[in-house]
Short mmCIF file of C-alpha atoms in Angstrom, two decimals:
data_model
loop_
_atom_site.label_atom_id
_atom_site.label_comp_id
_atom_site.label_asym_id
_atom_site.label_seq_id
_atom_site.Cartn_x
_atom_site.Cartn_y
_atom_site.Cartn_z
CA MET A 9 -17.51 33.75 15.10
CA SER A 10 -19.29 30.72 14.21
CA ALA A 11 -17.97 27.92 11.88
CA MET A 12 -18.91 27.45 8.39
CA GLN A 13 -18.90 24.86 6.68
CA ARG A 14 -17.57 24.39 2.89
CA LEU A 15 -18.75 21.89 0.35
CA GLU A 16 -15.10 20.31 -1.42
CA LEU A 17 -15.18 18.56 -4.83
CA ARG A 18 -11.80 16.10 -4.90
CA GLN A 19 -11.39 14.23 -7.87
CA GLY A 20 -9.70 10.84 -7.98
CA GLN A 21 -9.10 7.51 -8.98
CA SER A 22 -9.99 3.89 -7.82
CA LEU A 23 -9.79 0.82 -9.29
CA THR A 24 -13.24 -1.23 -8.71
CA MET A 25 -13.70 -5.26 -9.59
CA THR A 26 -16.38 -4.83 -12.87
CA PRO A 27 -17.76 -8.42 -13.94
CA GLN A 28 -15.57 -7.23 -16.50
CA LEU A 29 -12.92 -7.78 -14.48
CA VAL A 30 -14.01 -10.96 -11.94
CA GLN A 31 -14.53 -13.36 -15.27
CA SER A 32 -11.11 -12.31 -16.92
CA ILE A 33 -9.87 -13.43 -13.73
CA LYS A 34 -11.44 -16.19 -13.70
CA LEU A 35 -10.93 -17.94 -17.13
CA LEU A 36 -6.99 -16.87 -16.93
CA GLN A 37 -6.88 -18.80 -13.66
CA LEU A 38 -9.08 -22.43 -15.67
CA SER A 39 -7.37 -25.41 -17.22
CA HIS A 40 -7.77 -25.81 -20.66
CA ALA A 41 -10.57 -28.11 -19.97
CA GLU A 42 -12.04 -26.20 -17.95
CA LEU A 43 -11.83 -23.56 -20.54
CA ALA A 44 -13.51 -25.40 -23.11
CA ALA A 45 -16.18 -26.30 -20.80
CA TYR A 46 -16.88 -22.49 -20.12
CA VAL A 47 -17.26 -22.37 -24.03
CA ALA A 48 -19.34 -24.40 -25.45
CA ALA A 49 -21.64 -23.31 -22.65
CA GLU A 50 -21.08 -20.26 -23.73
CA LEU A 51 -21.26 -21.08 -27.74
CA GLU A 52 -24.41 -22.56 -26.63
CA ARG A 53 -26.39 -19.06 -25.60
CA ASN A 54 -24.71 -16.44 -28.08
CA PRO A 55 -26.25 -16.58 -31.76
CA LEU A 56 -23.20 -14.43 -32.31
CA LEU A 57 -20.27 -17.26 -31.63
CA GLN A 58 -19.47 -18.97 -33.78
CA GLU A 59 -16.05 -22.34 -33.63
CA GLY A 60 -13.61 -22.13 -36.03
CA GLU A 61 -13.81 -20.59 -38.66
CA ILE A 62 -16.77 -17.75 -40.36
CA GLN A 63 -17.99 -20.12 -42.95
CA ALA A 64 -19.58 -19.14 -46.19
CA ASP A 65 -22.82 -19.86 -46.32
CA ALA A 66 -22.72 -18.77 -42.24
CA ARG A 67 -24.80 -15.97 -43.78
CA SER A 68 -28.07 -18.28 -44.00
CA LEU A 69 -29.57 -18.34 -40.85
CA SER A 70 -32.21 -16.57 -40.20
CA LEU A 71 -34.45 -14.34 -38.87
CA ALA A 72 -35.77 -17.74 -36.89
CA ASP A 73 -32.29 -18.75 -35.79
CA PHE A 74 -31.81 -15.81 -34.18
CA LEU A 75 -35.71 -16.26 -31.76
CA ARG A 76 -34.92 -19.88 -30.90
CA ALA A 77 -31.28 -19.24 -29.59
CA LYS A 78 -32.85 -15.84 -28.07
CA GLN A 79 -35.49 -18.08 -26.45
CA LYS A 80 -32.60 -20.76 -25.80
CA ALA A 81 -30.34 -18.81 -24.10
CA GLN A 82 -32.88 -17.11 -21.59
CA VAL A 83 -33.39 -20.36 -20.09
CA LEU A 84 -29.81 -21.50 -19.87
CA GLY A 85 -29.11 -18.19 -18.97
CA SER A 86 -26.49 -15.85 -19.44
CA ARG A 87 -23.62 -16.01 -17.58
CA ILE A 88 -22.00 -12.66 -17.64
CA VAL A 89 -22.77 -10.14 -19.75
CA PRO A 90 -20.43 -7.36 -19.36
CA GLY A 91 -20.61 -4.22 -19.41
CA PRO A 92 -24.09 -1.24 -18.28
CA PRO A 93 -28.04 -2.17 -20.67
CA PRO A 94 -27.94 -0.39 -23.61
CA SER A 95 -27.79 3.48 -23.59
CA GLY A 96 -31.42 3.49 -22.94
CA GLN A 97 -33.69 0.88 -21.69
CA ALA A 98 -33.48 0.28 -18.71
CA ALA A 99 -32.70 -3.38 -16.52
CA SER A 100 -36.74 -4.58 -15.54
CA GLY A 101 -35.28 -7.32 -13.25
CA ALA A 102 -37.86 -9.15 -14.64
CA PRO A 103 -36.29 -13.34 -14.22
CA GLY A 104 -35.46 -14.64 -17.28
CA SER A 105 -35.41 -11.60 -19.09
CA PRO A 106 -32.12 -10.23 -20.79
CA SER A 107 -31.67 -7.42 -18.71
CA ALA A 108 -31.76 -9.34 -15.24
CA ALA A 109 -28.79 -11.27 -16.43
CA HIS A 110 -26.69 -7.36 -17.07
CA GLY A 111 -23.54 -7.81 -14.43
CA GLU A 112 -24.17 -11.01 -13.05
CA ILE A 113 -22.85 -13.87 -12.87
CA ARG A 114 -25.62 -16.52 -13.56
CA PRO A 115 -24.47 -20.01 -13.00
CA GLU A 116 -27.24 -22.73 -13.78
CA LEU A 117 -28.80 -24.90 -11.83
CA GLU A 118 -26.99 -28.35 -13.03
CA GLU A 119 -23.29 -26.21 -12.81
CA THR A 120 -23.87 -25.45 -9.20
CA LEU A 121 -24.90 -28.88 -8.34
CA ALA A 122 -22.23 -30.79 -10.04
CA ARG A 123 -18.83 -28.34 -8.91
CA THR A 124 -17.06 -27.15 -5.32
CA ALA A 125 -16.90 -24.06 -4.66
CA SER A 126 -14.27 -22.29 -5.07
CA LEU A 127 -12.21 -20.22 -3.32
CA THR A 128 -12.84 -16.65 -4.26
CA GLU A 129 -16.77 -17.70 -4.47
CA HIS A 130 -16.44 -18.58 -0.66
CA LEU A 131 -15.48 -16.30 1.00
CA GLN A 132 -16.77 -13.51 -1.63
CA ALA A 133 -20.22 -15.21 -0.61
CA GLN A 134 -19.44 -14.55 3.34
CA LEU A 135 -18.23 -10.84 2.04
CA ASP A 136 -21.95 -10.07 0.21
CA LEU A 137 -23.26 -11.27 3.49
CA ALA A 138 -21.24 -10.16 6.19
CA THR A 139 -20.70 -6.37 5.47
CA SER A 140 -22.61 -3.56 3.57
CA ASP A 141 -20.45 -1.42 2.83
CA PRO A 142 -20.30 -0.06 -0.51
CA ARG A 143 -16.43 0.80 0.35
CA LEU A 144 -15.95 -1.94 2.25
CA ARG A 145 -16.90 -4.42 -0.02
CA MET A 146 -15.31 -3.36 -2.84
CA ILE A 147 -11.23 -3.72 -1.26
CA GLY A 148 -12.46 -6.55 0.12
CA GLU A 149 -13.16 -8.74 -3.52
CA HIS A 150 -9.76 -7.29 -3.94
CA LEU A 151 -8.03 -8.56 -1.15
CA ILE A 152 -9.91 -12.17 -2.39
CA HIS A 153 -8.91 -11.75 -5.66
CA SER A 154 -5.47 -10.86 -4.67
CA LEU A 155 -5.39 -14.63 -1.93
CA ASP A 156 -3.26 -17.00 -3.80
CA GLU A 157 -3.22 -21.07 -4.03
CA ALA A 158 -2.96 -21.07 -0.75
CA GLY A 159 -4.59 -18.54 0.55
CA TYR A 160 -2.43 -16.02 1.70
CA LEU A 161 -2.11 -12.53 1.51
CA ARG A 162 1.48 -12.89 -0.15
CA GLU A 163 1.24 -8.31 -1.03
CA ASP A 164 1.72 -5.23 0.97
CA PRO A 165 -1.44 -4.86 1.96
CA ALA A 166 0.53 -0.71 2.68
CA GLU A 167 1.20 -1.57 -1.44
CA ILE A 168 -3.08 -2.26 -2.21
CA ALA A 169 -4.14 1.07 0.10
CA LEU A 170 -1.76 2.81 -2.47
CA ARG A 171 -3.56 0.87 -6.10
CA LEU A 172 -6.66 1.56 -4.44
CA ARG A 173 -6.67 5.33 -3.39
CA VAL A 174 -7.71 3.83 0.19
CA THR A 175 -6.13 3.71 3.53
CA SER A 176 -3.50 1.72 4.71
CA ALA A 177 -6.11 1.10 7.30
CA ASP A 178 -9.38 0.71 5.45
CA VAL A 179 -7.51 -2.13 3.81
CA GLU A 180 -6.31 -3.23 7.63
CA ALA A 181 -9.69 -3.19 8.09
CA ALA A 182 -11.08 -5.28 5.06
CA LEU A 183 -8.75 -8.16 6.16
CA GLY A 184 -9.55 -8.08 9.63
CA LEU A 185 -13.01 -9.00 8.20
CA ILE A 186 -11.87 -11.76 6.55
CA GLN A 187 -9.72 -13.33 8.35
CA THR A 188 -11.98 -13.64 9.94
CA PHE A 189 -13.92 -16.03 7.45
CA GLU A 190 -13.95 -20.14 7.04
CA PRO A 191 -11.80 -21.52 5.72
CA SER A 192 -9.65 -20.85 9.12
CA GLY A 193 -6.49 -18.86 8.28
CA ILE A 194 -7.02 -17.86 5.21
CA GLY A 195 -6.09 -14.42 4.10
CA ALA A 196 -2.80 -14.55 6.71
CA ARG A 197 -0.23 -12.98 5.64
CA ASP A 198 2.22 -15.60 6.39
CA LEU A 199 2.66 -19.42 8.34
CA ALA A 200 3.34 -17.50 11.89
CA GLU A 201 -0.36 -15.42 12.00
CA CYS A 202 -2.32 -18.59 9.78
CA LEU A 203 -1.44 -20.87 13.11
CA ALA A 204 -2.05 -18.13 15.11
CA ILE A 205 -5.88 -17.34 13.79
CA GLN A 206 -7.59 -20.15 13.67
CA LEU A 207 -5.72 -20.52 17.57
CA LYS A 208 -7.56 -17.87 18.05
CA GLU A 209 -10.55 -18.86 17.02
CA ARG A 210 -9.81 -22.40 19.28
CA GLY A 211 -9.40 -19.67 22.86
CA ARG A 212 -5.94 -21.33 22.29
CA LEU A 213 -3.54 -18.00 21.77
CA ASP A 214 -2.02 -17.20 24.95
CA PRO A 215 1.74 -16.00 25.50
CA ALA A 216 3.66 -19.01 26.21
CA MET A 217 1.93 -20.11 22.01
CA GLN A 218 2.14 -16.87 20.86
CA ALA A 219 6.24 -16.96 21.46
CA LEU A 220 6.05 -20.26 19.05
CA LEU A 221 4.31 -18.30 16.54
CA GLN A 222 7.33 -15.93 17.11
CA ASN A 223 10.03 -18.85 16.91
CA LEU A 224 8.56 -20.72 14.36
CA HIS A 225 12.26 -20.98 13.56
CA LEU A 226 13.57 -23.35 16.06
CA VAL A 227 10.60 -25.71 14.58
CA ALA A 228 12.51 -25.75 11.24
CA ARG A 229 15.59 -26.48 13.71
CA GLN A 230 13.89 -28.46 15.71
CA ASP A 231 16.12 -26.61 18.32
CA PHE A 232 13.66 -28.08 21.28
CA ALA A 233 16.14 -26.68 24.39
CA ALA A 234 15.63 -22.82 22.61
CA LEU A 235 12.29 -23.07 22.23
CA ARG A 236 11.66 -24.37 26.00
CA ARG A 237 13.58 -20.39 26.33
CA ALA A 238 11.96 -18.24 24.55
CA CYS A 239 8.50 -20.40 25.66
CA GLY A 240 8.93 -20.35 29.04
CA ILE A 241 7.52 -23.58 29.52
CA GLY A 242 8.33 -27.73 30.77
CA ARG A 243 8.70 -30.12 27.78
CA GLU A 244 5.06 -31.93 28.70
CA ASP A 245 4.30 -28.23 27.62
CA LEU A 246 6.64 -27.88 24.86
CA ALA A 247 5.34 -31.41 23.77
CA SER A 248 1.31 -30.60 23.57
CA MET A 249 2.13 -27.17 22.18
CA LEU A 250 3.41 -29.04 18.43
CA ALA A 251 1.27 -30.94 18.98
CA GLU A 252 -1.90 -29.33 19.07
CA ILE A 253 0.07 -26.46 16.33
CA ARG A 254 0.28 -29.53 13.69
CA ARG A 255 -3.08 -30.21 14.44
CA LEU A 256 -3.87 -26.91 12.53
CA GLU A 257 -4.22 -26.28 8.75
CA PRO A 258 -1.35 -24.29 7.52
CA LYS A 259 -2.86 -23.81 3.53
CA PRO A 260 -6.72 -23.46 4.64
CA GLY A 261 -6.60 -22.11 0.88
CA LEU A 262 -6.39 -25.75 -0.79
CA ALA A 263 -8.89 -27.41 0.27
CA PHE A 264 -11.14 -25.96 -3.45
CA THR A 265 -8.41 -26.40 -5.32
CA PRO A 266 -9.85 -29.32 -7.76
CA ALA A 267 -8.71 -32.64 -8.37
CA ARG A 268 -5.42 -32.55 -10.24
CA VAL A 269 -7.32 -34.84 -13.42
CA ASP A 270 -5.10 -38.26 -14.69
CA VAL A 271 -3.28 -36.93 -17.84
CA LEU A 272 -1.50 -34.25 -18.30
CA VAL A 273 -1.92 -31.83 -21.78
CA PRO A 274 -0.01 -29.46 -22.75
CA ASP A 275 -0.98 -25.58 -23.06
CA VAL A 276 2.60 -24.32 -23.45
CA LEU A 277 4.19 -26.46 -25.39
CA VAL A 278 8.78 -25.80 -25.44
CA ARG A 279 11.41 -27.32 -28.05
CA PRO A 280 15.52 -26.65 -29.04
CA VAL A 281 15.75 -25.57 -32.37
CA PRO A 282 18.62 -26.38 -35.01
CA ASP A 283 19.83 -22.80 -33.77
CA GLY A 284 20.13 -23.82 -30.27
CA SER A 285 17.69 -21.32 -28.19
CA LEU A 286 14.51 -22.38 -26.96
CA ALA A 287 10.56 -22.08 -29.40
CA VAL A 288 8.46 -21.45 -27.31
CA GLU A 289 4.78 -22.38 -28.48
CA LEU A 290 1.08 -22.49 -27.31
CA ASN A 291 -0.36 -26.35 -28.50
CA PRO A 292 -2.78 -25.61 -30.45
CA GLU A 293 -4.88 -28.09 -29.62
CA THR A 294 -6.11 -26.13 -25.70
CA LEU A 295 -6.63 -23.74 -27.61
CA PRO A 296 -10.64 -23.09 -28.13
CA ARG A 297 -11.26 -20.96 -31.50
CA ILE A 298 -14.73 -19.44 -31.00
CA LEU A 299 -14.81 -16.66 -33.82
CA LEU A 300 -17.01 -13.03 -33.42
CA ASN A 301 -19.83 -13.93 -36.91
CA ARG A 302 -20.43 -9.59 -37.49
CA THR A 303 -22.50 -11.23 -40.88
CA TYR A 304 -24.92 -12.49 -39.85
CA TYR A 305 -24.56 -9.51 -36.71
CA ALA A 306 -24.87 -7.42 -39.33
CA GLU A 307 -28.16 -9.25 -40.88
CA VAL A 308 -30.39 -9.65 -37.64
CA ALA A 309 -30.10 -5.73 -36.92
CA LYS A 310 -32.09 -5.13 -39.62
CA VAL A 311 -34.83 -6.83 -39.61
CA LEU A 312 -35.34 -6.94 -35.79
CA ARG A 313 -38.58 -4.94 -35.36
CA LYS A 314 -39.07 -5.67 -31.34
CA ASP A 315 -36.96 -3.56 -28.99
CA GLU A 316 -36.85 -6.52 -26.33
CA ASP A 317 -34.80 -8.53 -29.73
CA LYS A 318 -32.74 -5.54 -29.90
CA SER A 319 -32.05 -5.52 -26.03
CA PHE A 320 -31.10 -9.53 -26.47
CA LEU A 321 -28.99 -8.13 -29.92
CA SER A 322 -26.37 -5.86 -28.36
CA GLU A 323 -26.59 -7.93 -25.54
CA CYS A 324 -24.95 -10.67 -27.80
CA ILE A 325 -22.50 -8.33 -30.06
CA GLN A 326 -21.10 -6.75 -26.40
CA THR A 327 -20.76 -10.76 -24.82
CA ALA A 328 -18.65 -12.18 -27.81
CA SER A 329 -16.67 -8.82 -28.38
CA TRP A 330 -15.23 -9.54 -24.22
CA LEU A 331 -15.00 -13.26 -24.75
CA THR A 332 -12.81 -13.03 -27.94
CA ARG A 333 -11.17 -10.14 -26.01
CA SER A 334 -10.48 -12.24 -22.70
CA LEU A 335 -9.23 -14.97 -24.61
CA GLU A 336 -6.57 -14.12 -26.93
CA GLN A 337 -5.32 -11.06 -23.36
CA ARG A 338 -5.33 -15.03 -21.65
CA ALA A 339 -2.97 -17.00 -24.59
CA ARG A 340 -0.67 -13.25 -24.67
CA THR A 341 -0.19 -13.53 -21.51
CA ILE A 342 0.57 -17.85 -21.20
CA LEU A 343 2.37 -17.37 -24.02
CA LYS A 344 4.91 -14.38 -22.10
CA VAL A 345 5.58 -15.74 -18.80
CA ALA A 346 6.36 -19.86 -20.15
CA THR A 347 8.54 -17.80 -22.71
CA GLU A 348 10.16 -15.94 -19.29
CA ILE A 349 10.09 -19.33 -17.59
CA ALA A 350 11.77 -21.63 -20.37
CA ARG A 351 14.53 -18.38 -20.28
CA GLN A 352 15.33 -18.86 -16.68
CA GLN A 353 14.93 -22.39 -16.77
CA GLU A 354 17.01 -23.17 -19.74
CA GLU A 355 19.11 -25.86 -18.65
CA PHE A 356 16.81 -27.62 -17.40
CA PHE A 357 15.24 -27.79 -20.88
CA ARG A 358 19.02 -29.02 -21.80
CA GLU A 359 19.74 -31.01 -18.68
CA GLY A 360 16.73 -32.30 -17.07
CA VAL A 361 16.53 -32.45 -13.43
CA ALA A 362 19.54 -31.58 -12.90
CA GLY A 363 19.68 -28.10 -14.41
CA LEU A 364 16.44 -26.69 -12.51
CA ARG A 365 17.54 -22.98 -10.65
CA PRO A 366 15.74 -21.00 -8.10
CA MET A 367 12.47 -19.34 -9.65
CA THR A 368 9.47 -17.49 -7.82
CA LEU A 369 6.29 -15.74 -8.31
CA LYS A 370 8.75 -12.41 -8.16
CA SER A 371 11.61 -13.40 -10.20
CA VAL A 372 9.22 -13.72 -13.00
CA ALA A 373 7.04 -10.47 -12.34
CA GLU A 374 9.41 -8.54 -12.49
CA ALA A 375 11.04 -10.24 -15.25
CA ILE A 376 8.12 -9.27 -17.29
CA GLY A 377 6.17 -6.53 -16.23
CA MET A 378 3.10 -8.21 -13.89
CA HIS A 379 2.42 -8.99 -11.10
CA GLU A 380 2.61 -11.72 -8.77
CA SER A 381 -1.67 -12.93 -8.52
CA THR A 382 -1.03 -12.92 -12.35
CA ILE A 383 2.01 -15.40 -12.35
CA SER A 384 0.27 -17.19 -9.39
CA ARG A 385 -3.05 -17.86 -11.56
CA VAL A 386 -1.55 -18.30 -14.25
CA ALA A 387 0.50 -21.36 -12.76
CA ALA A 388 -2.02 -22.64 -11.15
CA ASN A 389 -3.63 -25.53 -13.61
CA LYS A 390 -1.28 -25.18 -16.21
CA ALA A 391 1.26 -27.62 -18.21
CA ILE A 392 4.11 -27.03 -20.40
CA GLY A 393 4.95 -30.43 -22.86
CA THR A 394 9.36 -30.50 -23.10
CA GLU A 395 11.12 -33.24 -24.68
CA ARG A 396 11.62 -35.27 -20.90
CA GLY A 397 7.85 -35.06 -20.46
CA THR A 398 5.09 -32.47 -19.60
CA TYR A 399 5.41 -30.94 -16.30
CA PRO A 400 2.74 -28.96 -14.57
CA MET A 401 3.86 -24.96 -14.26
CA LYS A 402 4.57 -25.03 -10.77
CA PHE A 403 6.93 -27.69 -11.25
CA PHE A 404 9.76 -25.26 -12.00
CA PHE A 405 8.50 -22.32 -9.91
CA GLY A 406 10.39 -23.15 -6.28
CA ALA A 407 13.41 -22.01 -3.62
CA ALA A 408 16.67 -21.67 -3.37
CA THR A 409 18.64 -24.50 -1.06
CA GLY A 410 19.26 -22.38 2.44
CA GLU A 411 22.81 -22.56 2.48
CA GLY A 412 23.26 -22.22 -1.75
CA GLU A 413 21.79 -21.07 -4.61
CA HIS A 414 20.94 -24.20 -6.35
CA ALA A 415 16.92 -25.37 -7.07
CA ALA A 416 15.43 -27.56 -3.76
CA LYS A 417 13.99 -29.97 -6.19
CA ALA A 418 17.57 -30.47 -8.27
CA VAL A 419 19.85 -30.82 -5.03
CA ARG A 420 16.89 -33.65 -4.09
CA HIS A 421 16.79 -35.49 -7.72
CA ARG A 422 21.15 -35.33 -7.60
CA ILE A 423 20.26 -36.96 -3.95
CA GLY A 424 17.82 -39.92 -4.99
CA GLN A 425 21.12 -40.10 -7.56
CA LEU A 426 23.84 -40.76 -4.75
CA ILE A 427 21.21 -43.21 -2.75
CA GLY A 428 20.84 -45.02 -6.33
CA ALA A 429 24.44 -45.85 -7.46
CA GLU A 430 24.64 -46.95 -3.63
CA ARG A 431 27.21 -50.17 -3.43
CA PRO A 432 25.38 -53.37 -1.13
CA GLY A 433 29.39 -52.64 1.15
CA ASP A 434 29.02 -48.53 0.84
CA VAL A 435 26.10 -47.20 1.65
CA LEU A 436 25.79 -43.34 2.45
CA SER A 437 25.29 -41.31 5.18
CA ASP A 438 23.46 -38.09 5.23
CA GLU A 439 26.91 -36.29 6.16
CA ALA A 440 28.96 -38.44 3.84
CA ILE A 441 25.81 -36.61 0.78
CA ALA A 442 26.93 -33.40 1.59
CA GLN A 443 30.24 -33.44 1.42
CA LYS A 444 29.99 -35.13 -1.98
CA LEU A 445 27.51 -32.65 -2.94
CA LYS A 446 30.45 -29.97 -1.99
CA LEU A 447 32.87 -31.61 -3.80
CA GLU A 448 29.96 -29.87 -6.92
CA GLY A 449 29.47 -27.00 -5.48
CA ILE A 450 25.96 -27.99 -3.88
CA GLN A 451 26.03 -26.13 0.04
CA VAL A 452 23.94 -28.46 1.95
CA ALA A 453 23.80 -28.63 5.59
CA ARG A 454 23.28 -31.85 6.75
CA ARG A 455 19.82 -32.12 8.01
CA THR A 456 19.24 -30.62 4.66
CA VAL A 457 20.37 -33.80 2.98
CA ALA A 458 17.93 -35.27 6.18
CA LYS A 459 15.17 -33.50 5.48
CA TYR A 460 14.77 -33.80 1.43
CA ARG A 461 16.40 -38.14 2.23
CA GLU A 462 13.20 -38.11 4.00
CA ALA A 463 10.76 -36.38 1.52
CA LEU A 464 11.81 -38.82 -1.27
CA ARG A 465 10.95 -41.51 1.70
CA ILE A 466 14.10 -42.87 1.07
CA PRO A 467 15.27 -44.23 4.85
CA SER A 468 18.35 -44.44 6.54
CA SER A 469 21.78 -44.40 5.74
CA SER A 470 21.10 -47.14 8.95
CA GLU A 471 18.13 -49.43 7.72
CA ARG A 472 19.56 -48.76 4.30
CA ARG A 473 22.86 -50.63 5.44
CA ARG A 474 20.50 -53.27 7.63
CA HIS A 475 18.35 -53.24 4.47
CA SER A 476 22.20 -54.56 2.52
CA ARG A 477 22.45 -57.62 4.60
CA GLU A 478 19.49 -59.28 5.28
CA ALA A 479 19.06 -59.41 1.32
#
């Protein structure tokens, strides 16, 4: 009996990274200065967008004004026009035509020359060249947008597969492809994998090096005897391997992080109020104020006759509506994240650095029902203004010390205070500092004190004693 072919119709859901979603993600990660520049460009391109409040004389704009704005927008090029072309109209694709910009991100030439591509753009360009498989590209785009600032994938690929309704093998295949991109080490799930990718590209991932990567905790403890036993090598070989590891890049994505500006302007303001609580509000000076001039839209729509003009007007209303909604959503998301940071770090806002508590992206994400990648994007390039000064939002995130429940930043701050209060004849050793911290309820080992002291660029106790005698 011959086999019969059967046609089945299955219904399912999948996540597609639409141009609108991609652009919304980018808006969330922009600093207030970058956002202001972006909004200013959109105000130039879109005659339906207006800065500030709609004035009473807004209807005085004429059809001639609209047509001039259309010509100017065609010269500038549209950044993004969300959504499909208006019903019944096909995109011509002609250079400079409004419909050619549907769903595309079109930066100006000057903008392309003036800035360095972001990590996401750099990887996306490589993905476009690496595969034409639509399924692999869709998964790859999602993975690229899920990477953190350092270039790591912190989310479980199995969870990504479940959310995208694809197989784990599909996600692993897409991830394996991304891990072949530049910069080397991108897309790793942990430090060991990041280093392994780089070593493999150099042809240096031999069994001894693999054993070393599996025992990075021994490197951190500087337990070289145990390392030699684990790797089955001698002193000279271990020294050579460690030197090679130090030449690798543990955070490949940071090369694409924009340089930090000198003046830190807060996006969020946190201040105590008389009832003892903390007030958290967005800084009005960093919020773009743009509105969709629907009155002007209605007036112009009445008199347009050409299909080309109607198409441009339709695109303008779509773009303006999307942008105003996205900016509102961005503001709500930033405020929600900042409010949770203030709740978890309440002691900092009352006591200063000594009051910092361990806080991770995951703890904030779980508390407010968002994904860790969203919290990471909110924290990037944002700052919180307090009575004690303005701090980068990322300052408030940090793990606990290995031996206790105190934030590493708070412990480092306290170590600096103890050393700063030393008398010339009474210099504290690392062990003595550890004992003093223990009396304050902070459990840290001597080696941890040494590590934090070195991070503060404070000399050892013997050096401090010598300097004290010389003085």
